Short mmCIF file of C-alpha atoms in Angstrom, two decimals:
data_model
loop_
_atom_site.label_atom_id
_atom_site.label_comp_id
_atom_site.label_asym_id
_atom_site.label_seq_id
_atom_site.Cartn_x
_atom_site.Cartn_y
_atom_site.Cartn_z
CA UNK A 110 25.10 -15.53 2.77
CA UNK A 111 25.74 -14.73 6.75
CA UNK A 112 23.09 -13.40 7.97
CA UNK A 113 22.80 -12.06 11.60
CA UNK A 114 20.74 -10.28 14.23
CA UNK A 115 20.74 -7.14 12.13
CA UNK A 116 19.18 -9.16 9.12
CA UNK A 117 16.85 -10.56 11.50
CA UNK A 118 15.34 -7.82 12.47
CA UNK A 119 15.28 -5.86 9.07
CA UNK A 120 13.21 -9.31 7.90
CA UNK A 121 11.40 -9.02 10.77
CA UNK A 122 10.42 -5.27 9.67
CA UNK A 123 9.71 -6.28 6.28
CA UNK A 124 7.49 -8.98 7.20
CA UNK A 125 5.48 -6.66 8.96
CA UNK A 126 5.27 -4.11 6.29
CA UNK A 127 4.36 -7.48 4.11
CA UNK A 128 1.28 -7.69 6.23
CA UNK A 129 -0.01 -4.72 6.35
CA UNK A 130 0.34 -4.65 2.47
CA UNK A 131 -1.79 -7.83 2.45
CA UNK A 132 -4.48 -6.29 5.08
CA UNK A 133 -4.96 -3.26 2.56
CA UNK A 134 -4.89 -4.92 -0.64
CA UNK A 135 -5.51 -7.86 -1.39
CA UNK A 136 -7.78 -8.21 1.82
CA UNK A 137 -9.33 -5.23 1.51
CA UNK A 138 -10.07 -5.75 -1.85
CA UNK A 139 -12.23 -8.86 -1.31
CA UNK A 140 -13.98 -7.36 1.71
CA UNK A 141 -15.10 -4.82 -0.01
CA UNK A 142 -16.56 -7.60 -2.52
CA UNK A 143 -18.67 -8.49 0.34
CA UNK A 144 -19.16 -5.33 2.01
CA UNK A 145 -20.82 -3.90 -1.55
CA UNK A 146 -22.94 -7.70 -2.31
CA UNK A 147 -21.04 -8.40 -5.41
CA UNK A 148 -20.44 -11.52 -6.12
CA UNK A 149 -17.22 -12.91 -7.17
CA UNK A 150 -14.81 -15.82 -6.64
CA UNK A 151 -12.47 -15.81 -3.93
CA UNK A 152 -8.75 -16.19 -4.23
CA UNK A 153 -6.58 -17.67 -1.93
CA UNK A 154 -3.72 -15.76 -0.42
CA UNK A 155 -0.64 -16.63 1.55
CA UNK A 156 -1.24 -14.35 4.82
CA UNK A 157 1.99 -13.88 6.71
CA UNK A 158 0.49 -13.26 10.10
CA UNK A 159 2.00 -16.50 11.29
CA UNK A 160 5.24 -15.71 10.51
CA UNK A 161 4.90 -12.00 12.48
CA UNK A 162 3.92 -14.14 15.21
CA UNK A 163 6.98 -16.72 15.52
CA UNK A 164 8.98 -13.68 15.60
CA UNK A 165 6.93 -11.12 18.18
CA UNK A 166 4.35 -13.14 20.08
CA UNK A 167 4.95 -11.94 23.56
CA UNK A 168 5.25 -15.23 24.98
CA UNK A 169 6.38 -17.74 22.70
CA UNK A 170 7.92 -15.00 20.11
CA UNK A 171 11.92 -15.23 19.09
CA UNK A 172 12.34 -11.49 20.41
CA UNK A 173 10.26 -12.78 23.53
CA UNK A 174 12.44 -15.60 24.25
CA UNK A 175 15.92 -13.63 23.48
CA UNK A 176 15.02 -10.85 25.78
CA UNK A 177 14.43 -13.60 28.48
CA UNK A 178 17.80 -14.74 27.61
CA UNK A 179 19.38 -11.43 28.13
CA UNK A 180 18.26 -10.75 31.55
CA UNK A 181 17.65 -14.13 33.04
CA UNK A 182 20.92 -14.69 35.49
CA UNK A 183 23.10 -17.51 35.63
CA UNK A 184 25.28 -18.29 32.05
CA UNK A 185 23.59 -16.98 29.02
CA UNK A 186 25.41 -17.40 25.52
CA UNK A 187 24.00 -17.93 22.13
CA UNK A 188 23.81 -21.45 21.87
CA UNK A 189 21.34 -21.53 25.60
CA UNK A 190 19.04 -19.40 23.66
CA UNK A 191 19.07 -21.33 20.65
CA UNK A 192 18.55 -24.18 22.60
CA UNK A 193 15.78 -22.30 24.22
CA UNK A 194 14.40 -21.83 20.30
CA UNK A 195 14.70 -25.48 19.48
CA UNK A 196 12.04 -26.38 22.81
CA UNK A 197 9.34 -23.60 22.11
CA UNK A 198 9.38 -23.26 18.20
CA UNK A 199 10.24 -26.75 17.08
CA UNK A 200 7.19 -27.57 15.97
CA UNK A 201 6.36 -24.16 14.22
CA UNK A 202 5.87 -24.78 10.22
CA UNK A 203 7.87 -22.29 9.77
CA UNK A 204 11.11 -22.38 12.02
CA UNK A 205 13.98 -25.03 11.53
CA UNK A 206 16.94 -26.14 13.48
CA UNK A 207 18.99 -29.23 13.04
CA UNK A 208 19.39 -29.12 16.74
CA UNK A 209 15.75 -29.14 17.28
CA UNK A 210 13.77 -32.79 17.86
CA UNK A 211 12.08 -32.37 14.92
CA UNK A 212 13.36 -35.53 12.84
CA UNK A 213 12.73 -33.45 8.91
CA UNK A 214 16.52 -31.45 9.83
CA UNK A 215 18.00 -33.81 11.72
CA UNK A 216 20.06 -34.70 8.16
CA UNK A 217 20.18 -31.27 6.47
CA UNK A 218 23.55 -30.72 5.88
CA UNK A 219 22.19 -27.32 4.59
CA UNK A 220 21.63 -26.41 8.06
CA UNK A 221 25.10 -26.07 10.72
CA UNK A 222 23.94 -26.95 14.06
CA UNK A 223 24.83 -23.09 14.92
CA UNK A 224 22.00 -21.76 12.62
CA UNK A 225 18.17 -21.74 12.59
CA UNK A 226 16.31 -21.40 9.72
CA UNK A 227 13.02 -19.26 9.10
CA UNK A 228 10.67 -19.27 6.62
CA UNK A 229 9.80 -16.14 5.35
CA UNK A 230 7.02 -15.00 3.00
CA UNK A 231 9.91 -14.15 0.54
CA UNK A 232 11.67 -17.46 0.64
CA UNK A 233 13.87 -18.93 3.94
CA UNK A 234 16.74 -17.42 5.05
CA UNK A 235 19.65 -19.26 7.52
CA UNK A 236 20.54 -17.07 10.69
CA UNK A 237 23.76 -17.35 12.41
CA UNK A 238 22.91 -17.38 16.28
CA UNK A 239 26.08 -16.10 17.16
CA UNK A 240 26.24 -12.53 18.07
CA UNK A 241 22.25 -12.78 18.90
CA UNK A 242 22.59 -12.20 22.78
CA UNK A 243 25.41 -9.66 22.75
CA UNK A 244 23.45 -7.41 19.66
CA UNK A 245 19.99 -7.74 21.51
CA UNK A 246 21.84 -6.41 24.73
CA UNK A 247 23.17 -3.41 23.38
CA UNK A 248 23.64 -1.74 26.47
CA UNK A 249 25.39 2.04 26.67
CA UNK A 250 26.29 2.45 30.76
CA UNK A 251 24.80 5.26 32.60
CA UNK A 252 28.06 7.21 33.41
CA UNK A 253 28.91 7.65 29.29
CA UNK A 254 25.09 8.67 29.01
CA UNK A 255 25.73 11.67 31.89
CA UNK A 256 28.77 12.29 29.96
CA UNK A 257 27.85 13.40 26.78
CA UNK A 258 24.68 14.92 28.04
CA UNK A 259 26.66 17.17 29.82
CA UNK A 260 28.71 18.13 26.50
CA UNK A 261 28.83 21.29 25.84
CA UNK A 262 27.80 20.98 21.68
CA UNK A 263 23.99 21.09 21.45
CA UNK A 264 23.95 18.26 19.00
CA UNK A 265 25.81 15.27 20.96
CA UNK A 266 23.75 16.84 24.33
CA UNK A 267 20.39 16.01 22.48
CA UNK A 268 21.54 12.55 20.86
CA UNK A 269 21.75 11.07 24.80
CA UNK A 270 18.33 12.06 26.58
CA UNK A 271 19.15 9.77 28.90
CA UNK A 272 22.03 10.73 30.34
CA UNK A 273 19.96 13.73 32.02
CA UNK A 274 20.24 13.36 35.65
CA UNK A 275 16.58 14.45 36.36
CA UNK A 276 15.51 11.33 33.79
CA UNK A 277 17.44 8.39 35.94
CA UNK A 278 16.07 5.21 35.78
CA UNK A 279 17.56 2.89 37.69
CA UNK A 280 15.53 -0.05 35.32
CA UNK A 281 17.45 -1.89 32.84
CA UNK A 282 17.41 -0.42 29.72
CA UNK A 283 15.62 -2.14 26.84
CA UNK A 284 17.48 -4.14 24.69
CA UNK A 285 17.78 -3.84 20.80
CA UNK A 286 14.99 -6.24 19.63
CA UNK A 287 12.14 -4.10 21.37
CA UNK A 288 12.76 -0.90 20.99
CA UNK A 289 13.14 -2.27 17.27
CA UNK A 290 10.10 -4.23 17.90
CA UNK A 291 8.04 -0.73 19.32
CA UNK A 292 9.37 1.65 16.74
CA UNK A 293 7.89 -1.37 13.84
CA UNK A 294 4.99 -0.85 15.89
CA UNK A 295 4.51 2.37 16.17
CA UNK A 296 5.06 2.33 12.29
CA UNK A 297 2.46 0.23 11.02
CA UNK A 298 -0.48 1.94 13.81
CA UNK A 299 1.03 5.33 11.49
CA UNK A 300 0.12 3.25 8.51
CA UNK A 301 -2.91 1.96 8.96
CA UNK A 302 -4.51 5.51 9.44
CA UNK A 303 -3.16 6.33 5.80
CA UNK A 304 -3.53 5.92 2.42
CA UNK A 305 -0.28 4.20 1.03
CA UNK A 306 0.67 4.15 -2.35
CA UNK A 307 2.78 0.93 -3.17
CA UNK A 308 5.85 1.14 -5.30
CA UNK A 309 7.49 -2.36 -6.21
CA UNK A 310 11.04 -1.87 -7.36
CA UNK A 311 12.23 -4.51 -9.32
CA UNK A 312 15.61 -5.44 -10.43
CA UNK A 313 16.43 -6.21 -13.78
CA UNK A 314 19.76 -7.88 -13.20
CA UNK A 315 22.37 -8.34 -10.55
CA UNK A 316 25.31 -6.21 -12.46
CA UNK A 317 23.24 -2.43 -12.57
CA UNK A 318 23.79 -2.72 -15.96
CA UNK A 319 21.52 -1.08 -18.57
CA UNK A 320 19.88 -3.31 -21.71
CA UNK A 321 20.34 -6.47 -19.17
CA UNK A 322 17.56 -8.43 -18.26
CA UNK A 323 17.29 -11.24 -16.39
CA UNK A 324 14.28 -13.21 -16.81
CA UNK A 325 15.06 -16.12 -13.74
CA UNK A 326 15.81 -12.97 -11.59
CA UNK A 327 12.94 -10.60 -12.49
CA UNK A 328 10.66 -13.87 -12.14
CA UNK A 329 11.73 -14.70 -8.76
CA UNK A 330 10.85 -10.88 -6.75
CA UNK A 331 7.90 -11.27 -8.98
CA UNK A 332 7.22 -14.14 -6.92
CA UNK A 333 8.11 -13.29 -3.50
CA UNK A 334 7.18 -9.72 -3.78
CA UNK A 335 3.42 -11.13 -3.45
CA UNK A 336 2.90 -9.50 -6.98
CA UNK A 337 1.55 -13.14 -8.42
CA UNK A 338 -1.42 -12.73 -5.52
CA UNK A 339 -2.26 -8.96 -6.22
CA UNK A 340 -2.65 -9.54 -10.37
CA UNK A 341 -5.01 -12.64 -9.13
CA UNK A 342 -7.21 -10.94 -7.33
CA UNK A 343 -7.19 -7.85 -9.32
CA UNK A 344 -8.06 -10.16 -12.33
CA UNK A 345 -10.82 -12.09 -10.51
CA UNK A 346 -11.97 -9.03 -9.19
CA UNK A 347 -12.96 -5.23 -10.48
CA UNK A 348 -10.17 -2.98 -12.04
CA UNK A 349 -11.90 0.02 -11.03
CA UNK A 350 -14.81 0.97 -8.30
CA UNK A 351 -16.34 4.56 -7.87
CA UNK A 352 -19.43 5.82 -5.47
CA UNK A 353 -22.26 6.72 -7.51
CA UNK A 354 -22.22 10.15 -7.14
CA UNK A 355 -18.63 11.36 -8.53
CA UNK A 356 -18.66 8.59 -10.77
CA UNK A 357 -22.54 10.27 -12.27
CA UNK A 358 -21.11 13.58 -12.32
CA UNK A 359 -18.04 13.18 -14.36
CA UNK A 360 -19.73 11.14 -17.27
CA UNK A 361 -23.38 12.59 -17.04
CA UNK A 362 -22.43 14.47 -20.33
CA UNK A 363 -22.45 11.08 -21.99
CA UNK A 364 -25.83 10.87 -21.69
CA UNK A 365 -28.98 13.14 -23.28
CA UNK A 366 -30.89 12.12 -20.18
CA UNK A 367 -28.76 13.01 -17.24
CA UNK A 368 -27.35 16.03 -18.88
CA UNK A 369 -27.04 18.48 -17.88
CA UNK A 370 -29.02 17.47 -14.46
CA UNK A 371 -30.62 14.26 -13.06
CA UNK A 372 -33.45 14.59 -10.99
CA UNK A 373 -33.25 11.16 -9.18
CA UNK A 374 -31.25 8.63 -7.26
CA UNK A 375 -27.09 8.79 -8.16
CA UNK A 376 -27.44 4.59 -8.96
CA UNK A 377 -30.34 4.96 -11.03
CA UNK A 378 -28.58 7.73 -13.12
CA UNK A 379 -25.18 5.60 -13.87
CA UNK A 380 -27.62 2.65 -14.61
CA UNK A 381 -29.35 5.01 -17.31
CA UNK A 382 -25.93 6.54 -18.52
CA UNK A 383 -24.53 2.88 -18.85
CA UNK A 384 -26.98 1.48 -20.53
CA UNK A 385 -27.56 4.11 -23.20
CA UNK A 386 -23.51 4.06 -23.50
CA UNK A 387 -24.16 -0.20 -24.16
CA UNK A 388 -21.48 -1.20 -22.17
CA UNK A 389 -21.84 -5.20 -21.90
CA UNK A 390 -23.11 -6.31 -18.68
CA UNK A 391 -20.48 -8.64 -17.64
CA UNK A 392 -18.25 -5.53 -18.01
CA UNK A 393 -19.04 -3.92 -14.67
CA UNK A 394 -21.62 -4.44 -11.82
CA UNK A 395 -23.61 -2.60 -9.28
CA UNK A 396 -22.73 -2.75 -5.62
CA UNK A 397 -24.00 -1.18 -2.70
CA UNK A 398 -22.77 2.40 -2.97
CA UNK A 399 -20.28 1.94 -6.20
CA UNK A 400 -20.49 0.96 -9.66
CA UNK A 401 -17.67 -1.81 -10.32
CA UNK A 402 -15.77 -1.79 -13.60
CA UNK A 403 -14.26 -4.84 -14.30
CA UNK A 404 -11.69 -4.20 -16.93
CA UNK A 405 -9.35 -1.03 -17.33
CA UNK A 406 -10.50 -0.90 -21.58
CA UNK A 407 -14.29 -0.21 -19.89
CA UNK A 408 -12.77 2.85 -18.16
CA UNK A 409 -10.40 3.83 -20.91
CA UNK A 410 -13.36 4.09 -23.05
CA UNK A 411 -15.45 6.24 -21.17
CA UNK A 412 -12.54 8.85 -20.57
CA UNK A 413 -12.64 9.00 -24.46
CA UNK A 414 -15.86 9.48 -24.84
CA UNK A 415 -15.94 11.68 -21.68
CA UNK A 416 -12.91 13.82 -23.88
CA UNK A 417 -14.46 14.17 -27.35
CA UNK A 418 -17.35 15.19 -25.25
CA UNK A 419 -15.62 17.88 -23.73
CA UNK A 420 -14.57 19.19 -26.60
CA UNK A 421 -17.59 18.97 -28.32
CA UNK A 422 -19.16 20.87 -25.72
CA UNK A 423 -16.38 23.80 -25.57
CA UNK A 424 -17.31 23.84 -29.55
CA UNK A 425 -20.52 24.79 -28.73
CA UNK A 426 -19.71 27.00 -26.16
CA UNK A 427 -17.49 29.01 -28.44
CA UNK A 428 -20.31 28.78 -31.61
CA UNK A 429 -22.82 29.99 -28.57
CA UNK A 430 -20.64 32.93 -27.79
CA UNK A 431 -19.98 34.19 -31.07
CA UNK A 432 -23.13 33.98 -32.47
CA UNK A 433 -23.93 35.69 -29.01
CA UNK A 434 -21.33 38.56 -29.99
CA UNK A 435 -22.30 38.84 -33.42
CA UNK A 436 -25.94 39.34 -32.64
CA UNK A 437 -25.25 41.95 -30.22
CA UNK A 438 -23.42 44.09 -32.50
CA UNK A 439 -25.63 43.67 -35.37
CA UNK A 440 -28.54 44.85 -32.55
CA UNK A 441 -26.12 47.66 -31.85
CA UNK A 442 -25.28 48.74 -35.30
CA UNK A 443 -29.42 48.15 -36.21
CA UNK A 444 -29.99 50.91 -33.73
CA UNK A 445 -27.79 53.42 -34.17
CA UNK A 446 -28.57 52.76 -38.03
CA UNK A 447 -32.44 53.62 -37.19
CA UNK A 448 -31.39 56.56 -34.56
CA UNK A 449 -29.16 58.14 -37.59
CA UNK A 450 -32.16 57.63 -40.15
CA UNK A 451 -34.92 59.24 -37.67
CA UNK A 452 -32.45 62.56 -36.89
CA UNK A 453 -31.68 62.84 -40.81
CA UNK A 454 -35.42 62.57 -41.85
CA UNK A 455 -35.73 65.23 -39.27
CA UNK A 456 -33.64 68.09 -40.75
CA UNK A 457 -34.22 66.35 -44.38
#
């Protein structure tokens, strides 16, 4: 219910991890619609950028402006810099203040005249500005710094860098909000140059209490989890999309003519293997450089058939091998049979 400059910036974090979910999902995934010429309908999202922006746009940003409250001179308490938030973000869509111009709050009672409101892609949360300026300072003097640097236990020496004499900088130290605001940074550029796997946790009731489930509750992070947009697009969309290649190579043994080798282009193989398999043709496409399976049953099916004929191949592996063995030691026993006939018709 009170939230305060440490909830604002752990929104502010998820918000940002938000967006980057968005930029390599459900973004992604209709790019690569285009990218690959298939043709589809296109589903409209709720993109949080905006929201990323009230919060860390250099200029006109909330960290921006309470930075410039904490080392502007004069008298500088929470209520100047939420005054300083009702003049540059009273307009935004998603920022409100009952001390703000804008006439929609003016007669929220909802809303103290100490609080400002954002709304975030998970629903709006009320902020309590007091604390803001004092948090965001967060300032450890110089002289404790040189102190426990010059401790004697390893540990506490290493925890306060700073403190090193030969590392002095005589520049104010940066407050809370951006070193929070570089390490998100830093965190997302990691990101972007992976692969992340998504895992939605989902609470089934407030009480962690097994055999309890709460349908209002689940339904609601359903909602603001961005879940709803994913299952749309997916839906709309492909299940499943493969490059030609792998995707010829692991079910080539499903076909007489591309097993066990196709002499040709990958595309034109998969388009042989899926139509002797008579898979309907609203049940995947052809795109660029992958085949596009449309719904998981498609792809379930063709692991099944892809597992009988495994093992319909290892049964003929095996029949080949013992026949194999069989023949070779009747040829054996043939010859030594005709060797022991020849030497006894000899002495006979």
């Amino acid at each position: 219910q009170d939230n305060s400059f440490e909830q604002f910036i752990i929104n502010y974090c998820n918000e940002k991890l938000q967006q980057i979910f968005i930029e390599l999902t459900l973004k992604e995934e209709q790019e690569e619609y285009i990218r690959e010429g298939i043709e589809w309908t296109h589903i409209e999202y709720f993109n949080n950028a905006i929201i990323c922006d009230l919060i860390e746009n250099n200029q006109t940003g909330i960290l921006a402006m309470l930075d410039e409250e904490c080392l502007r001179p004069g008298t500088v308490t929470d209520d100047t810099f939420l005054e300083k938030l009702n003049q540059v973000c009273a307009t935004h869509q998603h920022f409100e203040s009952r001390m703000s111009k804008c006439s929609r709050f003016l007669n929220d009672t909802s809303l103290p005249h100490s609080c400002f409101r954002i709304q975030h892609y998970a629903g709006k949360v009320m902020y309590q500005v007091e604390g803001f300026v004092d948090k965001n300072n967060d300032l450890l003097y110089r002289d404790l710094s040189q102190a426990m640097w010059k401790a004697n236990h390893s540990l506490i020496k290493a925890l306060f860098p700073e403190g090193n004499p030969a590392k002095i900088n005589l520049k104010r130290p940066p407050t809370a909000g951006s070193q929070f605001k570089a390490s998100v940074a830093t965190l997302m550029k990691n990101l972007q140059t992976k692969n992340p796997n998504y895992i939605r946790c989902i609470k089934p009731n407030d009480k962690k209490a097994a055999h309890i489930f709460n349908e209002a509750l689940v339904c609601h992070q359903i909602r603001y989890l961005g879940l709803l947009e994913n299952v749309r697009v997916r839906r709309a969309g492909y299940a499943f999309r493969q490059p030609y290649e792998p995707c010829l190579e692991r079910y080539k043994m499903l076909c007489k003519q591309t097993w066990p080798h196709w002499r040709g282009p990958a595309r034109a193989g998969v388009e042989v293997l899926f139509n002797e398999l008579g898979i309907p043709e609203e049940e995947f496409s052809f795109g660029r450089s992958k085949i596009f399976i449309r719904n998981p049953r498609t792809l379930f099916k063709l692991e099944d058939l892809r597992k009988q004929r495994l093992e319909d191949l290892a049964t003929l592996i095996g029949k080949i091998y013992r026949g194999w063995k069989c023949r070779t030691r009747f040829l054996l026993m043939k010859k030594c049979q005709v060797v022991i006939a020849s030497w006894y018709r000899r002495y006979a």
